[in-house]
Tab-separated table of C-alpha atoms in Angstrom:
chain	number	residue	atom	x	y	z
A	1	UNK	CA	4.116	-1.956	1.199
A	2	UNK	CA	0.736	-0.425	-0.213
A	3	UNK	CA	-0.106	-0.533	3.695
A	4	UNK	CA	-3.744	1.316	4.440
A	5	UNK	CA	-3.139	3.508	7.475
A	6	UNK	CA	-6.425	6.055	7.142
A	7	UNK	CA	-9.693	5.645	5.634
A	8	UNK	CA	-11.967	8.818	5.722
A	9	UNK	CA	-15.113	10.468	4.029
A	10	UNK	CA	-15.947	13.590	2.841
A	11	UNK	CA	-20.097	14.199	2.656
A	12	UNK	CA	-20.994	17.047	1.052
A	13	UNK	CA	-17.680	19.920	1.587
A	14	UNK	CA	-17.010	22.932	-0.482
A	15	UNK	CA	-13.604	22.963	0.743
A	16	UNK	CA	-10.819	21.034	2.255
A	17	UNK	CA	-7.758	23.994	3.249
A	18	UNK	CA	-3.608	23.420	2.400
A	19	UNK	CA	-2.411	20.706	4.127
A	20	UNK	CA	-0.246	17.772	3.388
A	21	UNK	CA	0.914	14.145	4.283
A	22	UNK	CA	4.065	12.007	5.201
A	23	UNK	CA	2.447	9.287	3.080
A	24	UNK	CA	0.298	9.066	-0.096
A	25	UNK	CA	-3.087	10.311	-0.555
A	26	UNK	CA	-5.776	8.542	-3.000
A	27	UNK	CA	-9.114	10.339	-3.019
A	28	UNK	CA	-12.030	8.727	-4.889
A	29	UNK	CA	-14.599	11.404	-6.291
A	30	UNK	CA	-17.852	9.667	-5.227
A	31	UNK	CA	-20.042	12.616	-6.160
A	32	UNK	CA	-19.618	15.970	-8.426
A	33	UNK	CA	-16.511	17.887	-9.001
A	34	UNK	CA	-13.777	20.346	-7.580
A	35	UNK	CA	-10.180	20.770	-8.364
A	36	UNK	CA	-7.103	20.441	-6.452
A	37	UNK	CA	-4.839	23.180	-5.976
A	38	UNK	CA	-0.935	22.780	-5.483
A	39	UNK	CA	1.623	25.136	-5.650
A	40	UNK	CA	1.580	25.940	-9.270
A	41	UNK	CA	-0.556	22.924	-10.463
A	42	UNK	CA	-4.580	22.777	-10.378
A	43	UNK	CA	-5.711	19.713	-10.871
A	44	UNK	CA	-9.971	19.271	-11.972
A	45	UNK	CA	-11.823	16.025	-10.897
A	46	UNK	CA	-15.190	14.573	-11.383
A	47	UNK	CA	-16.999	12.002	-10.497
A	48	UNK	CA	-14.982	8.850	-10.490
A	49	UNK	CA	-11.828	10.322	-10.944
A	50	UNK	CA	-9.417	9.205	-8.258
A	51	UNK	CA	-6.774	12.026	-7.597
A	52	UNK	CA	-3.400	10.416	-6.556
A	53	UNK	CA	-1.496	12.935	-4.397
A	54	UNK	CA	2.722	11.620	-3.735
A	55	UNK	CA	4.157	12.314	0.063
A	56	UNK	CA	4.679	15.952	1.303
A	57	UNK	CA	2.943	17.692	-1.381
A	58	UNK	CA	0.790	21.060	0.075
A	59	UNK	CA	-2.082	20.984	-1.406
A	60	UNK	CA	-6.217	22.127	-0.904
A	61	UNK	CA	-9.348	20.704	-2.019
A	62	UNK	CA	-12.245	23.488	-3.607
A	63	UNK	CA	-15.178	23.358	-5.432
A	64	UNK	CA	-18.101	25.846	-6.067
A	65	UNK	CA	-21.319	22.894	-6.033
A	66	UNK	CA	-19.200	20.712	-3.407
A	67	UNK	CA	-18.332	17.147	-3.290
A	68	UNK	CA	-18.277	13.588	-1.824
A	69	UNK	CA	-15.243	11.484	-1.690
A	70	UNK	CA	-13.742	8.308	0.014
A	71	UNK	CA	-9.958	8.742	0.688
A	72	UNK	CA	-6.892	6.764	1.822
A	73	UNK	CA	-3.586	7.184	3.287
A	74	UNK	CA	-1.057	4.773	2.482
A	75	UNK	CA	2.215	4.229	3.230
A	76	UNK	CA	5.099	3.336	1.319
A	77	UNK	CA	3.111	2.937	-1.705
A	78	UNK	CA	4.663	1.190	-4.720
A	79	UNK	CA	3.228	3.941	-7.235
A	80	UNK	CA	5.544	5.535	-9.699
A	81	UNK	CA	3.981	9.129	-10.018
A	82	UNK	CA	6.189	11.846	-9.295
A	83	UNK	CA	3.471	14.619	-9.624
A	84	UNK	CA	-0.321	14.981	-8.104
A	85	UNK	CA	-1.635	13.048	-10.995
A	86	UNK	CA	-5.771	12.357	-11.735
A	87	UNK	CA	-6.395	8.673	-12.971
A	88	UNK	CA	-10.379	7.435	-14.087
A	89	UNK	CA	-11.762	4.543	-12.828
A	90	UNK	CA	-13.251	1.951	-15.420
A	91	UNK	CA	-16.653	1.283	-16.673
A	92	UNK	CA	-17.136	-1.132	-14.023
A	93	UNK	CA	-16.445	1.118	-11.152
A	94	UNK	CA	-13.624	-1.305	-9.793
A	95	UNK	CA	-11.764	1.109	-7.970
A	96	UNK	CA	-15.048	2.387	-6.536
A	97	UNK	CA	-16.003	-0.648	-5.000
A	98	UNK	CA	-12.580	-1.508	-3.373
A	99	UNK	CA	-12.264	2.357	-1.821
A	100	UNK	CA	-15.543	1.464	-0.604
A	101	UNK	CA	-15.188	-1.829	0.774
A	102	UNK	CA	-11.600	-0.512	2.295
A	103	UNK	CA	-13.328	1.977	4.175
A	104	UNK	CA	-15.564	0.303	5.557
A	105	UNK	CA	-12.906	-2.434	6.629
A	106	UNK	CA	-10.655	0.230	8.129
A	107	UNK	CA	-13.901	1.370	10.234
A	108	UNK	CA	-14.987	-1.894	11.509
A	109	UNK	CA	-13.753	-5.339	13.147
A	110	UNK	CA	-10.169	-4.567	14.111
A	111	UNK	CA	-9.025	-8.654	13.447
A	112	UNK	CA	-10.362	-8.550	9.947
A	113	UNK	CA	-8.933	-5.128	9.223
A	114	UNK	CA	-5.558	-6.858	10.739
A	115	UNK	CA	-6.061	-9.731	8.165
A	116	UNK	CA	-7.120	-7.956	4.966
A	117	UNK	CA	-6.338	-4.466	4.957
A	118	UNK	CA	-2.883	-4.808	3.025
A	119	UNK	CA	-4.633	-6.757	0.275
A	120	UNK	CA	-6.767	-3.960	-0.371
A	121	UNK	CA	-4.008	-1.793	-0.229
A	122	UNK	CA	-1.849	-3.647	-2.983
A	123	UNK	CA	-4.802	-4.336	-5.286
A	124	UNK	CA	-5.773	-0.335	-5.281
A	125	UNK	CA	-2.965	0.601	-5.839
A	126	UNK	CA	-2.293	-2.562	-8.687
A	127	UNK	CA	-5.443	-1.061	-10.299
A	128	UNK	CA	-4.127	2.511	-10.540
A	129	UNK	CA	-0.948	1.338	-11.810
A	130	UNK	CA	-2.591	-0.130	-14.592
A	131	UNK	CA	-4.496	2.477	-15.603
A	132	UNK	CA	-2.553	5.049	-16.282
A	133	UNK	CA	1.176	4.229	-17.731
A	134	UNK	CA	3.674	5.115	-14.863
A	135	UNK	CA	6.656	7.276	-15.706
A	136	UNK	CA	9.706	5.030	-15.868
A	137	UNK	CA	12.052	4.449	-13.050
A	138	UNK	CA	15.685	5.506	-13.291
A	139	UNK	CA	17.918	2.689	-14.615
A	140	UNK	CA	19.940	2.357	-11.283
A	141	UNK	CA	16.923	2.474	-9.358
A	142	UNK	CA	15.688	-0.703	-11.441
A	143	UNK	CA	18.895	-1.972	-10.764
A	144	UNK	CA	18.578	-1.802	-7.113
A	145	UNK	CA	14.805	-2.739	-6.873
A	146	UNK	CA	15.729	-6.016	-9.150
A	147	UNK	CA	18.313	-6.918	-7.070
A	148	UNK	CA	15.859	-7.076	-4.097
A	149	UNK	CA	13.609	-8.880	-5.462
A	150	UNK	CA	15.575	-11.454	-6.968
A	151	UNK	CA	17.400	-11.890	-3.024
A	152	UNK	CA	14.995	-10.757	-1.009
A	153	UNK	CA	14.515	-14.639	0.633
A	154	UNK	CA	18.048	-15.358	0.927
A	155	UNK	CA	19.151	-14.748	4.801
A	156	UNK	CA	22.495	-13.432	3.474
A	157	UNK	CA	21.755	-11.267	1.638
A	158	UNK	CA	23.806	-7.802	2.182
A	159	UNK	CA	22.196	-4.790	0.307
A	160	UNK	CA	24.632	-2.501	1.603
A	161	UNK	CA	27.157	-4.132	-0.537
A	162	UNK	CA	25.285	-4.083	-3.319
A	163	UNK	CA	24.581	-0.780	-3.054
A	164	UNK	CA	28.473	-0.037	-2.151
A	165	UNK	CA	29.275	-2.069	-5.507
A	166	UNK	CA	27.562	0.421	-7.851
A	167	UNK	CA	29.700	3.475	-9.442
A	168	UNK	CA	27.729	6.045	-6.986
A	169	UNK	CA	27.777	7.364	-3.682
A	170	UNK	CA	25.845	5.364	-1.186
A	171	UNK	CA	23.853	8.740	-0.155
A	172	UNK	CA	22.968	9.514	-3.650
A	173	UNK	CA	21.617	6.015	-3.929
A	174	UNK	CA	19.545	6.054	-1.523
A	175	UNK	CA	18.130	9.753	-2.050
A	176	UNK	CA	17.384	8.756	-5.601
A	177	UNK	CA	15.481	5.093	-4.603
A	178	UNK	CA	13.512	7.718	-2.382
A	179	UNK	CA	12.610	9.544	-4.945
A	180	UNK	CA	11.575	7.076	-7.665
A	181	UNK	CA	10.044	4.747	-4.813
A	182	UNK	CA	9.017	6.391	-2.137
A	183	UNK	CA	10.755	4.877	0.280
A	184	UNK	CA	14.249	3.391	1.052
A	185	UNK	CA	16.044	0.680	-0.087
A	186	UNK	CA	16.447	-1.252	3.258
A	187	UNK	CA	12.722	-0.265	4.403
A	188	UNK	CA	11.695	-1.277	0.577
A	189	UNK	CA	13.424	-5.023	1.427
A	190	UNK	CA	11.863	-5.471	4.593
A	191	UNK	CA	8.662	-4.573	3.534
A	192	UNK	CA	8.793	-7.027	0.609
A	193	UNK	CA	9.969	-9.744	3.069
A	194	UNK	CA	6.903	-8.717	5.471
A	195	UNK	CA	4.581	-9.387	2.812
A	196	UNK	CA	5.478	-12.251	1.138
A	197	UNK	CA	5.619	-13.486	4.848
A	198	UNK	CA	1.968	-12.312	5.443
A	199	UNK	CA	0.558	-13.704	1.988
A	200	UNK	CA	1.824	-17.329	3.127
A	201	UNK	CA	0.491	-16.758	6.638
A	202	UNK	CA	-2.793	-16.156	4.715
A	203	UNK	CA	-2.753	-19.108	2.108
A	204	UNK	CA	-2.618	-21.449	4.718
A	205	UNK	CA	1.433	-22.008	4.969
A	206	UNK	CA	2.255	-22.612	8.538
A	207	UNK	CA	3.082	-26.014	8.993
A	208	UNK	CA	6.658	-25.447	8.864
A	209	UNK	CA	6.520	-23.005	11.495
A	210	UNK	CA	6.812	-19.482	12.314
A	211	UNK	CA	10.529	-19.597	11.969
A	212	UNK	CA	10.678	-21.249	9.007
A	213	UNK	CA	8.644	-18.846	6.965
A	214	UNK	CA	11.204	-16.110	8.768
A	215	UNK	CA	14.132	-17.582	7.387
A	216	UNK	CA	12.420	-18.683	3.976
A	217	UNK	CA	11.535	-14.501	3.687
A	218	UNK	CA	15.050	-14.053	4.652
A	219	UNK	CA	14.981	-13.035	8.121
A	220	UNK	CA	17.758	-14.869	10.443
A	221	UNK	CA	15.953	-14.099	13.272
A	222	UNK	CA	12.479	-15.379	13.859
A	223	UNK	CA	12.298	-13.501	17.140
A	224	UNK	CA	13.304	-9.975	14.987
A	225	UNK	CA	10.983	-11.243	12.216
A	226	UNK	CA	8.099	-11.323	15.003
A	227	UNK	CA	8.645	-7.780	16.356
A	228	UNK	CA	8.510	-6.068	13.044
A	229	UNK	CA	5.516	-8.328	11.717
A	230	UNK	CA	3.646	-7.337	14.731
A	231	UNK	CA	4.795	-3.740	14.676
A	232	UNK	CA	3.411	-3.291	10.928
A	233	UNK	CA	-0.327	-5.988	11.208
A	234	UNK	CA	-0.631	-5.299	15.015
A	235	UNK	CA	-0.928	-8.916	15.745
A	236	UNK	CA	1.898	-11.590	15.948
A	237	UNK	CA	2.483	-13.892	13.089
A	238	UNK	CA	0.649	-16.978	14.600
A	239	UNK	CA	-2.251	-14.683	15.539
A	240	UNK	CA	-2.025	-13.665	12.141
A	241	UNK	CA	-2.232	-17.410	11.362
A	242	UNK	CA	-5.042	-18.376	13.309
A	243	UNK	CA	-6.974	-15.135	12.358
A	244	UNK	CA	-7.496	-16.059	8.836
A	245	UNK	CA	-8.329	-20.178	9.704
A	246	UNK	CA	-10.804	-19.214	12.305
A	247	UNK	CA	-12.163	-16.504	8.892
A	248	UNK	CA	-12.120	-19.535	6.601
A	249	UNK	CA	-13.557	-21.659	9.293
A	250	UNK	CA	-17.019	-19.494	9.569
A	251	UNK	CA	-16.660	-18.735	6.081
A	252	UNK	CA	-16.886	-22.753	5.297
A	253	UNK	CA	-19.375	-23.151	7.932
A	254	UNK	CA	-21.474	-20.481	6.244
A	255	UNK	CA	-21.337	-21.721	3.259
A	256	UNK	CA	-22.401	-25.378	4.472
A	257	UNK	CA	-25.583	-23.739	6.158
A	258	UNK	CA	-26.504	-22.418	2.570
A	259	UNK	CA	-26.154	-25.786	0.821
A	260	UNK	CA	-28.269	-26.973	3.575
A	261	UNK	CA	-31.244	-24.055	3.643
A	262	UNK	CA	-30.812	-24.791	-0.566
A	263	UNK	CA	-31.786	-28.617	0.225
């Protein structure tokens, strides 16, 4: 989830024509204004206003003294806006930073970007959850999502018949998950198991194995659990692995030479 898939910049443009995306669309103002234009919404932005555009949504990007911006795709994004929606960053510029710093990730050492893009992804979009209240989700929807996370690491786990269980078509179900969440149900569970795999890949949590942290994220197949961990970081899990030691490694290293330049 929250996964960083584009990272672009905009230097100085007066305008940006109708187009849209499969996946959502954060754009940081980093310099003067404009509006956004949607079908029969326009939405104004300054500086350090992020605009937070939802999948499939036409829109175009105009403004008279023209503008700067960082902006991200990401997909599957666990945001609960169902409209183009303007949030403002804090005193502090905190979202400003981490655009920045993400964009410059996404451009640069593909084994770091491998390693830390998600985490980027999940706290930007953390941050803009907080700062504006969402919209609340549908009761079954909370229904469904709580079930998943409360079984997500349990290898038996069948969602289908939970979702069979409920007083609702199965179609309708998942339509309305889509809606709330973005995404499916069954992509929503493996994406959850993906990263809970990936954060204890990066806090160190190997020693069990590969195939125990499959089956401990509720995967029965460690050789299944592989393909899709590669297919969404790019690298296998014990690549992964030895990724972020070799990153702590240098980063310890570093730090030692500083202690010893201080002395």
């Amino acid at each position: 989830m929250n996964d960083i898939i584009f990272a672009g910049k905009h230097v100085l443009t007066y305008n940006v024509s109708r187009h849209k995306h499969k996946n959502w669309e954060l754009i940081y103002c980093t310099g003067d204004s404009g509006r956004f234009v949607f079908s029969d919404l326009e939405l104004p932005y300054a500086e350090g206003d992020i605009v937070v555009i939802p999948p499939d949504i036409p829109h175009e990007n105009v403004s008279s003294a023209g503008f700067t911006n960082i902006h991200l795709n990401i997909d599957n994004a666990t945001l609960a806006f169902r409209q183009p929606t303007v949030v403002r960053d804090d005193v502090n510029q905190s979202l400003r930073h981490l655009f920045a710093d993400a964009y410059y990730l996404f451009c640069g050492d593909p084994e770091r970007r491998a390693a830390l893009l998600s985490s980027y992804g999940n706290l930007i979009v953390r941050h803009i959850s907080l700062s504006r209240a969402s919209h609340p989700k549908n009761r079954v929807v909370e229904e469904i999502e709580q079930s998943i996370v409360q079984n997500y690491a349990n290898p038996n786990y069948e969602l289908d018949e939970v979702l069979a269980s409920m007083p609702y078509c199965y179609d309708y179900l998942c339509r309305l998950f889509r809606q709330e969440v973005c995404t499916t149900p069954h992509k929503y569970l493996t994406n959850l198991r993906l990263q809970v795999a990936a954060d204890m890949l990066l806090s160190g949590y190997a020693e069990g194995g590969i195939a125990e942290i499959a089956h401990m994220c509720g995967f029965r197949d460690p050789l299944y659990f592989s393909r899709l961990f590669k297919k969404r970081y790019e690298v296998s899990p014990s690549v992964y692995c030895r990724q972020k030691m070799q990153e702590q490694l240098a980063e310890a290293d570093s730090d030692s030479q500083k202690i010893t330049l201080s002395e």
